[in-house]
XYZ file of C-alpha atoms in Angstrom:
722
model
C 10.589 -67.576 -3.816
C 10.306 -68.543 -0.164
C 12.097 -71.391 1.572
C 10.715 -73.161 4.627
C 12.944 -75.220 6.903
C 11.863 -77.490 9.716
C 14.484 -78.038 12.436
C 14.393 -80.232 15.581
C 15.151 -79.578 19.231
C 17.905 -81.453 21.053
C 18.335 -83.188 24.362
C 21.736 -83.757 25.962
C 22.081 -87.409 26.895
C 25.480 -86.547 28.337
C 26.699 -83.059 29.217
C 30.028 -82.852 31.001
C 31.388 -79.396 31.797
C 35.098 -78.752 32.188
C 37.190 -75.751 33.063
C 36.800 -72.323 31.500
C 38.984 -71.907 28.418
C 40.990 -68.803 27.516
C 38.224 -67.760 25.096
C 35.711 -67.645 27.963
C 33.851 -70.817 27.003
C 33.820 -73.984 29.070
C 35.304 -77.179 27.718
C 32.329 -79.430 26.994
C 31.752 -83.025 26.060
C 28.173 -83.676 24.981
C 26.134 -86.431 23.472
C 23.318 -84.720 21.599
C 20.145 -86.317 20.320
C 17.716 -84.519 18.011
C 14.085 -85.061 19.029
C 10.747 -84.596 17.330
C 9.899 -81.110 18.602
C 10.400 -78.655 15.764
C 10.652 -74.964 14.999
C 9.915 -73.824 11.445
C 11.784 -70.984 9.770
C 10.655 -69.424 6.487
C 13.168 -67.330 4.554
C 11.872 -64.861 1.955
C 13.859 -62.314 -0.095
C 13.403 -58.818 1.332
C 15.021 -55.371 1.060
C 16.821 -55.897 4.369
C 17.339 -58.459 7.090
C 14.278 -58.722 9.356
C 12.683 -61.202 11.742
C 9.104 -61.936 12.776
C 7.927 -64.526 15.259
C 4.902 -66.663 16.033
C 4.252 -69.358 18.600
C 4.612 -69.514 22.364
C 6.657 -67.276 24.670
C 7.913 -65.207 21.751
C 7.980 -62.081 23.887
C 11.237 -63.456 25.309
C 12.791 -63.897 21.855
C 14.531 -60.923 20.173
C 13.126 -59.958 16.776
C 16.216 -58.125 15.571
C 19.845 -58.938 14.796
C 20.340 -60.229 18.330
C 18.286 -63.243 17.256
C 20.642 -66.135 16.478
C 18.800 -66.842 13.232
C 19.357 -63.267 12.059
C 22.991 -63.420 13.159
C 23.448 -66.653 11.224
C 21.890 -65.194 8.073
C 24.056 -62.074 8.316
C 27.235 -64.093 8.833
C 26.459 -66.439 5.942
C 25.789 -63.480 3.647
C 29.087 -61.904 4.687
C 31.001 -65.143 4.112
C 29.702 -65.662 0.574
C 29.606 -61.986 -0.401
C 25.878 -61.419 -0.937
C 23.442 -58.852 0.404
C 21.696 -60.093 3.565
C 18.273 -59.031 2.308
C 16.038 -61.724 3.752
C 12.973 -61.868 5.961
C 12.981 -64.716 8.479
C 9.701 -65.822 10.009
C 10.266 -68.140 12.966
C 7.409 -70.303 14.181
C 8.456 -71.361 17.698
C 7.506 -74.808 18.993
C 10.700 -75.673 20.861
C 10.505 -74.373 24.458
C 12.027 -70.899 24.738
C 14.914 -70.667 27.226
C 14.214 -74.303 28.004
C 17.604 -75.946 27.524
C 16.645 -77.591 24.220
C 18.624 -75.292 21.902
C 15.632 -73.656 20.220
C 17.634 -70.557 19.327
C 20.448 -72.655 17.906
C 17.929 -74.679 15.928
C 16.528 -71.479 14.426
C 20.038 -70.383 13.470
C 20.662 -73.709 11.736
C 17.362 -73.418 9.886
C 18.229 -69.864 8.815
C 21.564 -71.074 7.454
C 19.891 -73.843 5.474
C 17.062 -71.628 4.220
C 19.305 -68.741 3.193
C 21.727 -71.143 1.529
C 18.884 -72.424 -0.616
C 17.739 -68.872 -1.433
C 21.246 -67.806 -2.352
C 22.052 -70.838 -4.511
C 24.546 -72.632 -2.261
C 25.051 -76.368 -2.421
C 23.527 -77.843 0.776
C 26.782 -79.757 1.318
C 28.977 -76.660 1.015
C 31.325 -76.717 4.045
C 30.733 -73.003 4.613
C 27.369 -73.899 6.173
C 28.999 -75.936 8.930
C 31.705 -73.296 9.397
C 29.123 -70.555 9.879
C 27.109 -72.781 12.234
C 30.133 -73.410 14.448
C 30.938 -69.701 14.535
C 27.383 -68.633 15.452
C 26.971 -70.781 18.563
C 27.961 -73.931 20.410
C 24.831 -75.956 19.615
C 24.200 -74.649 16.096
C 26.524 -77.167 14.462
C 24.591 -80.084 15.923
C 21.258 -78.461 15.081
C 22.470 -78.424 11.479
C 23.424 -82.102 11.692
C 20.658 -83.827 13.660
C 20.567 -87.494 14.626
C 22.803 -88.396 17.578
C 26.371 -87.148 17.923
C 29.292 -86.731 20.282
C 30.287 -83.081 20.601
C 33.573 -81.793 21.979
C 35.230 -78.380 22.300
C 32.311 -76.011 22.800
C 30.112 -78.720 21.334
C 30.819 -77.791 17.716
C 33.265 -80.644 16.958
C 30.899 -83.481 16.096
C 31.111 -87.213 15.541
C 27.949 -89.059 14.516
C 26.951 -91.962 16.760
C 24.937 -94.917 15.435
C 21.618 -95.606 17.148
C 19.368 -98.605 16.864
C 15.640 -98.003 16.868
C 13.893 -95.101 18.591
C 14.097 -93.685 22.104
C 10.970 -92.209 23.667
C 11.035 -89.023 25.720
C 8.750 -86.881 27.850
C 9.602 -83.202 28.311
C 8.155 -81.150 31.163
C 8.252 -77.403 30.522
C 8.774 -75.153 33.518
C 6.754 -72.034 34.221
C 9.743 -69.737 33.666
C 12.867 -69.964 31.541
C 16.538 -70.030 32.483
C 19.294 -68.268 30.583
C 22.257 -70.443 29.663
C 24.921 -67.897 30.793
C 23.248 -67.631 34.185
C 23.336 -71.404 34.662
C 27.017 -71.573 33.720
C 27.798 -68.771 36.191
C 25.953 -70.689 38.877
C 27.911 -73.825 37.942
C 31.174 -71.934 38.397
C 29.922 -70.547 41.711
C 29.056 -74.037 42.969
C 32.491 -75.307 42.008
C 34.128 -72.433 43.845
C 31.981 -72.990 46.945
C 32.893 -76.674 47.046
C 36.561 -75.955 46.447
C 36.441 -78.636 43.756
C 38.313 -78.528 40.472
C 36.376 -78.824 37.233
C 36.423 -82.321 35.703
C 39.542 -83.127 33.713
C 39.556 -84.301 30.114
C 39.209 -87.980 30.961
C 36.401 -87.283 33.442
C 34.455 -85.412 30.766
C 34.137 -88.418 28.449
C 30.940 -90.483 28.354
C 30.946 -93.865 30.031
C 32.815 -96.550 28.145
C 29.656 -98.407 27.168
C 27.678 -95.290 26.133
C 28.058 -95.926 22.404
C 27.080 -99.565 22.897
C 23.945 -98.538 24.798
C 22.911 -96.266 21.924
C 23.630 -98.932 19.341
C 21.608 -101.501 21.285
C 18.475 -99.355 21.334
C 17.935 -100.457 24.957
C 16.417 -97.569 26.964
C 17.293 -99.229 30.300
C 20.992 -99.287 29.406
C 20.920 -95.697 28.204
C 18.950 -94.428 31.226
C 21.690 -95.595 33.590
C 24.260 -93.471 31.734
C 22.453 -90.113 31.472
C 24.522 -87.218 32.855
C 24.201 -83.454 33.104
C 26.830 -81.533 35.063
C 24.679 -78.379 34.857
C 21.769 -79.992 36.673
C 22.984 -78.945 40.120
C 23.241 -75.317 39.026
C 19.799 -75.414 37.447
C 18.327 -76.920 40.633
C 20.015 -74.247 42.744
C 18.346 -71.570 40.605
C 15.032 -73.441 40.288
C 14.644 -75.741 43.338
C 11.129 -76.684 42.254
C 12.608 -78.682 39.357
C 13.543 -81.374 41.866
C 9.829 -82.005 42.430
C 9.286 -82.316 38.681
C 12.135 -84.831 38.358
C 10.792 -86.821 41.304
C 7.265 -86.854 39.839
C 8.529 -88.238 36.539
C 10.623 -90.916 38.192
C 7.709 -91.839 40.413
C 5.498 -92.226 37.331
C 7.853 -94.806 35.856
C 10.477 -92.899 33.878
C 13.636 -94.963 33.411
C 15.853 -91.900 33.613
C 15.399 -88.215 34.373
C 17.570 -85.130 34.062
C 17.391 -81.424 33.448
C 17.752 -80.855 29.712
C 20.902 -78.863 28.979
C 20.914 -75.640 30.966
C 17.244 -76.177 31.828
C 14.679 -75.631 33.062
C 12.935 -78.228 30.871
C 13.125 -81.670 32.476
C 13.654 -84.698 30.231
C 12.446 -88.204 31.017
C 13.565 -91.295 29.114
C 10.816 -93.937 29.035
C 10.468 -97.463 27.735
C 7.993 -96.977 24.894
C 5.186 -94.782 23.545
C 2.617 -96.123 26.025
C 4.950 -95.356 28.907
C 5.477 -91.867 27.502
C 1.747 -91.194 27.610
C 1.478 -92.516 31.173
C 4.391 -90.432 32.447
C 3.124 -87.366 30.591
C -0.329 -87.733 32.159
C 1.162 -88.077 35.630
C 3.361 -85.017 35.171
C 0.455 -83.023 33.795
C -1.648 -83.942 36.812
C 1.158 -83.179 39.265
C 0.931 -79.420 38.799
C 4.721 -79.103 38.863
C 5.106 -78.010 35.246
C 3.480 -75.645 32.782
C 2.989 -78.231 30.047
C 4.170 -81.655 28.993
C 5.193 -82.946 25.584
C 6.113 -86.378 24.303
C 8.687 -86.894 21.558
C 11.067 -89.436 20.126
C 14.616 -89.451 18.884
C 16.805 -89.464 17.040
C 15.335 -87.522 14.146
C 17.025 -86.017 11.117
C 18.362 -82.504 11.144
C 17.354 -79.944 8.524
C 20.189 -80.956 6.207
C 18.693 -84.405 5.741
C 15.057 -83.612 4.951
C 14.051 -82.139 1.639
C 10.962 -81.590 -0.487
C 10.434 -79.902 -3.805
C 7.654 -77.542 -4.698
C 5.891 -80.123 -6.855
C 6.135 -83.210 -4.647
C 6.646 -82.473 -0.978
C 6.703 -86.126 -0.073
C 9.730 -87.038 -2.182
C 13.180 -86.955 -0.578
C 15.910 -84.985 -2.289
C 18.780 -87.313 -3.110
C 21.260 -84.471 -2.664
C 20.436 -84.391 1.085
C 19.410 -80.762 0.939
C 17.444 -78.765 3.494
C 13.789 -79.266 4.348
C 12.827 -76.590 1.872
C 9.840 -75.932 -0.296
C 9.981 -73.497 -3.171
C 6.967 -71.285 -3.676
C 7.856 -70.933 -7.336
C 7.959 -73.876 -9.706
C 10.264 -73.846 -12.692
C 9.246 -71.911 -15.766
C 8.671 -75.199 -17.578
C 6.382 -76.462 -14.821
C 4.452 -73.205 -14.810
C 3.982 -73.427 -18.558
C 2.801 -77.005 -18.248
C 0.399 -76.103 -15.446
C -0.840 -73.131 -17.409
C -1.612 -75.381 -20.348
C -3.619 -77.717 -18.171
C -5.630 -74.930 -16.545
C -6.253 -72.889 -19.650
C -9.654 -74.435 -20.353
C -11.026 -74.074 -16.826
C -10.559 -72.343 -13.522
C -11.762 -73.862 -10.232
C -13.797 -71.641 -7.953
C -11.398 -72.477 -5.130
C -8.219 -74.450 -4.575
C -5.332 -74.251 -2.147
C -3.144 -76.972 -3.660
C -0.218 -74.646 -4.353
C -0.470 -73.148 -0.874
C -0.264 -76.581 0.705
C 2.608 -77.461 -1.606
C 4.560 -74.392 -0.488
C 3.753 -74.796 3.211
C 4.121 -78.557 3.402
C 7.280 -78.625 5.566
C 5.614 -76.390 8.157
C 2.286 -78.240 7.954
C 3.975 -81.621 8.334
C 5.967 -80.373 11.330
C 2.826 -79.184 13.111
C 0.926 -82.367 12.218
C 3.846 -84.498 13.406
C 3.747 -82.547 16.660
C 0.102 -83.603 17.076
C 0.988 -87.231 16.396
C 3.895 -87.103 18.827
C 1.676 -85.739 21.605
C -1.079 -88.247 20.800
C -3.790 -85.735 21.711
C -6.211 -85.254 18.862
C -8.887 -82.885 20.103
C -8.870 -79.820 22.369
C -5.170 -80.333 22.995
C -1.916 -78.422 23.015
C -2.045 -77.454 19.332
C -5.469 -75.883 19.828
C -4.103 -73.920 22.773
C -1.187 -72.745 20.632
C -3.629 -71.594 17.968
C -5.718 -69.703 20.514
C -2.643 -67.810 21.673
C -1.473 -67.119 18.128
C -4.862 -65.815 16.968
C -5.190 -63.708 20.108
C -1.795 -62.168 19.347
C -2.717 -61.534 15.702
C -6.116 -59.990 16.408
C -5.337 -58.295 19.702
C -8.180 -60.167 21.389
C -7.959 -60.716 25.125
C -9.605 -64.103 24.608
C -9.574 -66.392 21.562
C -11.594 -69.568 22.150
C -11.220 -72.476 19.725
C -14.365 -74.367 18.750
C -15.387 -76.924 16.162
C -16.785 -74.541 13.521
C -18.025 -71.032 12.903
C -21.673 -71.948 13.396
C -21.004 -73.401 16.841
C -19.046 -70.240 17.594
C -22.162 -68.149 16.917
C -24.421 -70.371 19.012
C -22.023 -70.334 21.950
C -21.425 -66.583 21.639
C -25.143 -65.841 21.659
C -25.668 -67.988 24.748
C -22.612 -66.579 26.516
C -23.838 -63.036 25.826
C -27.098 -63.764 27.634
C -29.472 -64.112 24.682
C -32.373 -66.279 25.828
C -35.502 -67.940 24.470
C -37.944 -65.351 23.127
C -35.348 -62.574 22.829
C -35.096 -60.852 19.457
C -31.788 -60.487 17.624
C -31.558 -58.198 14.597
C -29.602 -59.750 11.715
C -29.174 -58.845 8.039
C -31.480 -60.361 5.424
C -28.504 -60.913 3.085
C -25.918 -63.254 4.602
C -25.185 -66.924 5.107
C -28.068 -68.757 6.761
C -26.131 -69.461 9.970
C -26.293 -65.816 11.005
C -30.020 -66.272 11.564
C -30.406 -70.026 12.130
C -28.074 -69.880 15.131
C -30.408 -67.319 16.713
C -33.339 -69.630 16.147
C -31.355 -72.626 17.412
C -31.204 -71.191 20.947
C -34.909 -70.321 20.951
C -34.467 -66.624 20.184
C -36.140 -64.836 17.250
C -34.199 -63.476 14.270
C -35.495 -60.086 13.133
C -34.264 -59.005 9.729
C -32.850 -55.712 8.476
C -31.941 -54.590 4.965
C -28.384 -54.068 3.772
C -26.230 -51.299 2.374
C -26.032 -51.750 -1.423
C -22.246 -51.205 -1.554
C -20.912 -53.078 1.480
C -23.641 -55.783 1.556
C -23.622 -55.294 5.352
C -26.470 -54.329 7.645
C -27.979 -50.874 7.026
C -27.998 -48.976 10.371
C -31.256 -47.186 9.479
C -33.027 -50.465 8.736
C -31.595 -51.908 11.961
C -33.118 -49.132 14.040
C -36.517 -49.640 12.396
C -36.393 -53.321 13.395
C -35.972 -52.646 17.129
C -38.807 -53.602 19.500
C -39.113 -53.891 23.253
C -37.935 -57.524 22.949
C -34.736 -56.745 21.050
C -31.805 -58.090 23.052
C -28.954 -57.951 20.543
C -27.885 -56.952 17.056
C -25.514 -59.128 15.034
C -24.222 -57.548 11.811
C -22.311 -59.775 9.403
C -19.084 -58.527 7.818
C -19.248 -59.858 4.279
C -16.796 -60.372 1.450
C -14.509 -57.348 1.749
C -15.158 -54.952 4.624
C -16.801 -54.322 7.951
C -20.324 -53.079 8.479
C -20.672 -49.451 9.603
C -19.814 -50.290 13.192
C -19.802 -46.722 14.476
C -23.376 -46.166 13.306
C -24.611 -49.587 14.426
C -22.968 -49.213 17.837
C -24.476 -45.750 18.293
C -27.986 -47.049 17.598
C -27.438 -50.050 19.865
C -26.147 -47.912 22.733
C -29.148 -45.574 22.558
C -31.496 -48.523 22.825
C -29.506 -50.583 25.347
C -28.873 -53.394 22.862
C -25.897 -55.769 22.958
C -23.650 -55.701 19.884
C -22.331 -59.072 18.683
C -20.585 -59.660 15.371
C -20.826 -62.418 12.807
C -17.237 -61.793 11.801
C -16.765 -65.297 10.402
C -15.240 -63.836 7.215
C -13.476 -61.008 8.997
C -9.972 -62.156 9.879
C -7.586 -59.299 9.126
C -10.374 -56.690 8.896
C -10.039 -53.790 11.333
C -11.977 -50.663 12.261
C -9.806 -47.856 13.593
C -7.188 -50.409 14.568
C -9.602 -52.782 16.284
C -10.043 -56.238 14.784
C -13.353 -57.577 13.559
C -15.198 -59.325 16.378
C -13.902 -56.945 19.040
C -16.105 -53.958 18.282
C -18.951 -55.187 20.493
C -19.041 -57.807 23.239
C -17.696 -60.509 20.972
C -17.465 -62.013 17.525
C -16.466 -65.182 15.720
C -14.089 -66.505 13.093
C -14.689 -69.361 10.688
C -11.747 -71.384 9.403
C -13.738 -73.252 6.753
C -11.276 -74.195 3.976
C -12.337 -71.388 1.607
C -11.891 -68.663 4.232
C -8.991 -66.200 4.151
C -7.391 -68.379 6.828
C -8.755 -71.826 6.100
C -8.255 -75.260 7.630
C -8.764 -78.614 5.874
C -12.201 -79.043 7.412
C -14.422 -77.278 9.900
C -12.938 -75.115 12.643
C -13.937 -71.856 14.310
C -13.103 -69.409 17.069
C -14.767 -66.910 19.391
C -13.069 -63.538 19.915
C -13.871 -61.323 22.883
C -12.373 -58.872 25.338
C -15.196 -59.658 27.784
C -14.020 -61.932 30.626
C -17.557 -63.085 31.467
C -18.350 -64.102 27.899
C -15.001 -65.863 27.605
C -15.473 -67.886 30.780
C -18.982 -68.952 29.788
C -17.970 -69.796 26.229
C -15.134 -72.022 27.431
C -17.565 -73.894 29.654
C -20.228 -74.278 26.963
C -17.876 -75.622 24.258
C -16.930 -78.723 26.281
C -20.130 -80.198 27.723
C -20.392 -77.434 30.317
C -17.176 -78.576 32.043
C -15.873 -75.988 34.473
C -12.201 -75.243 35.022
C -9.374 -75.914 32.619
C -10.100 -78.420 29.865
C -8.004 -77.396 26.856
C -4.635 -79.177 26.806
C -5.721 -80.814 30.054
C -7.120 -84.278 29.525
C -7.986 -84.605 33.212
C -10.529 -81.806 32.682
C -12.940 -84.336 31.187
C -13.771 -85.240 34.788
C -14.554 -81.657 35.793
C -18.045 -80.851 37.002
C -20.512 -79.570 34.393
C -21.777 -76.147 35.379
C -24.062 -75.644 32.393
C -25.805 -77.589 29.676
C -23.052 -77.279 27.098
C -22.222 -78.952 23.827
C -19.372 -80.832 22.183
C -17.606 -78.183 20.140
C -13.939 -78.948 20.670
C -11.544 -78.112 17.831
C -9.507 -80.969 16.359
C -5.758 -80.546 16.809
C -5.108 -81.513 13.167
C -7.111 -78.474 12.067
C -5.188 -76.314 14.520
C -1.923 -77.711 13.139
C -2.803 -76.674 9.604
C -3.921 -73.241 10.747
C -0.717 -72.711 12.732
C 1.283 -73.422 9.590
C -0.826 -71.039 7.506
C -1.157 -68.169 9.987
C 2.371 -66.763 9.471
C 1.545 -66.293 5.772
C -1.840 -64.665 6.375
C -0.778 -61.070 5.769
C 1.024 -62.120 2.601
C -2.139 -63.873 1.410
C -4.228 -60.787 2.208
C -1.865 -58.672 0.108
C -2.119 -61.182 -2.739
C -5.902 -61.027 -2.557
C -5.798 -57.226 -2.773
C -3.582 -57.444 -5.861
C -5.919 -59.957 -7.522
C -8.943 -57.781 -6.694
C -7.252 -54.818 -8.363
C -6.484 -56.940 -11.421
C -10.119 -58.024 -11.703
C -11.288 -54.425 -11.244
C -9.023 -53.097 -13.983
C -10.167 -55.742 -16.458
C -13.886 -55.765 -15.656
C -14.628 -52.074 -15.111
C -15.123 -51.268 -18.784
C -17.121 -54.375 -19.736
C -20.819 -54.195 -20.625
C -23.230 -56.100 -18.395
C -21.296 -55.357 -15.197
C -23.578 -53.536 -12.758
C -21.344 -53.346 -9.684
C -17.779 -54.197 -8.698
C -16.534 -54.475 -5.111
C -15.994 -51.018 -3.637
C -14.329 -50.252 -0.319
C -16.308 -47.487 1.376
C -14.323 -44.644 2.900
C -15.025 -44.206 6.595
C -14.240 -41.343 8.986
C -11.752 -43.672 10.713
C -9.073 -45.958 9.228
C -10.275 -49.396 8.172
C -8.476 -52.474 6.900
C -10.451 -54.238 4.165
C -9.725 -57.839 3.253
C -10.866 -59.257 -0.081
C -12.202 -62.638 0.976
C -14.698 -62.993 -1.915
C -14.713 -61.135 -5.219
C -18.451 -60.559 -5.618
C -19.832 -58.690 -8.638
C -23.348 -57.823 -9.754
C -24.257 -58.462 -13.373
C -27.135 -58.548 -15.798
C -28.532 -62.011 -16.621
C -26.656 -63.530 -13.702
C -27.917 -67.101 -14.048
C -27.181 -67.191 -17.782
C -23.646 -65.931 -17.141
C -23.109 -68.631 -14.520
C -24.216 -71.288 -17.019
C -21.853 -69.845 -19.622
C -18.892 -69.852 -17.233
C -19.727 -73.376 -16.123
C -19.620 -74.511 -19.753
C -16.075 -73.104 -19.911
C -15.044 -75.034 -16.798
C -15.012 -71.895 -14.645
C -16.378 -72.248 -11.136
C -18.598 -69.636 -9.490
C -20.716 -69.330 -6.362
C -23.958 -67.424 -5.899
C -23.814 -65.496 -2.631
C -26.784 -65.582 -1.913
C -29.567 -66.766 -4.211
C -32.463 -66.301 -1.764
C -32.605 -63.695 1.034
C -33.073 -65.042 4.526
C -36.441 -63.458 5.239
C -38.128 -65.591 2.542
C -36.295 -68.830 3.326
C -38.765 -71.636 4.172
C -37.375 -72.069 7.715
C -38.445 -68.496 8.542
C -41.862 -68.548 6.888
C -43.549 -68.473 10.313
C -42.083 -65.025 10.949
C -44.411 -63.503 8.354
C -41.947 -61.725 6.055
C -42.729 -61.443 2.346
C -40.934 -60.510 -0.913
C -40.402 -56.768 -1.161
C -39.738 -56.250 2.557
C -36.002 -55.756 1.995
C -35.509 -54.550 -1.585
C -31.735 -54.011 -1.474
C -31.069 -57.521 -0.223
C -33.471 -58.976 -2.764
C -31.822 -57.106 -5.653
C -28.396 -58.383 -4.631
C -29.730 -61.948 -4.546
C -30.850 -61.602 -8.154
C -27.633 -60.107 -9.532
C -24.629 -61.105 -7.406
C -22.105 -63.802 -8.305
C -18.689 -64.606 -6.870
C -15.768 -65.286 -9.214
C -12.748 -67.567 -8.647
C -10.653 -65.809 -6.017
C -7.866 -67.172 -3.808
C -4.112 -66.625 -3.372
C -3.235 -69.547 -5.654
C -5.144 -67.952 -8.568
C -2.700 -67.084 -11.333
C -2.975 -64.000 -13.513
C -3.439 -66.250 -16.530
C -6.404 -67.925 -14.833
C -7.842 -64.540 -13.931
C -7.548 -63.466 -17.578
C -9.354 -66.656 -18.589
C -12.270 -65.749 -16.314
C -12.437 -62.178 -17.599
C -12.251 -63.319 -21.222
C -15.178 -65.685 -20.690
C -17.258 -62.876 -19.117
C -16.354 -60.560 -22.001
C -17.362 -63.219 -24.519
C -20.736 -63.646 -22.840
C -21.637 -59.954 -22.811
C -20.185 -59.069 -26.227
C -21.059 -62.245 -28.083
C -17.450 -62.770 -29.207
C -15.439 -65.993 -28.906
C -11.868 -65.562 -27.611
């Protein structure tokens, strides 16, 4: 069972700072408002407490027990007397060290998630007690909405709000630590020989509550206050320019958010938010700009169940989603699926990840940028971190990625590119699409990847590049292919569309030559809900050219920079921008990728154990041992069988989906008839086309479904009826 919790950021509408108390904390009076920027925390049972991170600026976030989320989980476990064995994955979307309480939000999410894992009632007062003990802002992060906070901020009173307030947040280039800002505040007080505000001076204006209840942003803007703003401006003087730019663009009110350095701008409506955001983005004073609204619910007021993520939980529990349905539901589902097994589905995955997916999608809606925007930039950074690529370049699909990569690598009209005869058509059609000539090579019978010996035989004086495809389970023999290419002065590119997670001696697929690609087609190991792709490279020249080509040849920054549409076009490019909705889904799924890869390996082993002794099976997937370490990934479970087409018809009659990868080798496809190849030129590829079939295979596949598939294959080859 895993539990996923979505938790919002906060902005301080009022932050008054009093004298230092005996416990070392300052007396505070705050009016908090939760806003629609969210972190997502997934809690999973584990042997011991651990933390992993994804998202932006995570290098500044501790991934050990210093992390507030880990501290919160440990304290909750201690309070209720359970072992703190839990893994917390934190997907960061709230600015790090930005004055919006991202760390406190993560702690609140950890409390809610662990409480659900450990069987606590979501209304158990111990949750609030632990939150208050962990940190000043954690209690509000647990609550959400809008509230008056006193003490250190942990004593909360909910405040009614009418309607929705619209905000623009400008992120600074560098963070600020909260303790440092408070020290600077104390220093400023000492320099001015001024006493800290007294208790009455700390209170919000008399009509503050009325302004909130009215829903009037003009009334509220006049009452915004942050006593820490002067300290933040002393430490980051450039923030004054950001505040001035926002006010000049029409913001009703502006202030540094909390301890900063994020600047918050209250605006009249959504249209005004977009206008102010565009002006701030164009000003160059900030790293990035986000729009949001508030108040929004905290994690203790949003809930989904594993079977219907859209239905609210009347008990007001956390925004959680159970990976495991009840035993009764599993039995019911098993009964429904017993007569058939789809070739592919990710319904259960989406069910389990729905809180995280909805948070990322909501982020796209809040920013109102639908293509080539901030979410795509976040995905680029996340994939670069996962793969180790210096450059990860988001594009519309895997085919576009190949076309752009070939062009960026200098392949020109009339050049020859060696590709395998057994692969998806795009490996070769993309070569032809840019006016180059695909030259085919045979494959290795075990890996289904390009045979290095056949590759070398295909080389001519016009050969410019070689592009092996990594199919189904493992990489091509990249040491041998690279050695041949180096001897002949040939560029190595990789069709690594299926290769996410595959590595050769620690290096990720797509980074073993000058560049490679990823496809995020829905069936892929990391799949979107439509087309999406990416280029991977460590080559600065290829990266720069690819970025230009994907967006109409526009030079300069274009991603997450709407003004870039007016940039000059330096090349004849194309429109291959990724949609932010696809990036949102992929960002939600990426943290679970390694878990999914492990599940695929387990399912592959289960198939192997059940099929290995059956008659009619000619070949099962086999991972070839290499002289260096490799990381296989079972993307497709492809077998070779006798009477392949008859077996497919039999499985279809049982409601079991299959795919034939690939029924006709590329060298005899009609679109390549002019190249003069004929049947018999590549016997290994042709044999695979006659015998290979892919079985249902995906992380949502249950063992019962797998047994159904195996039983149907056994029935076909033995003539029995089970």
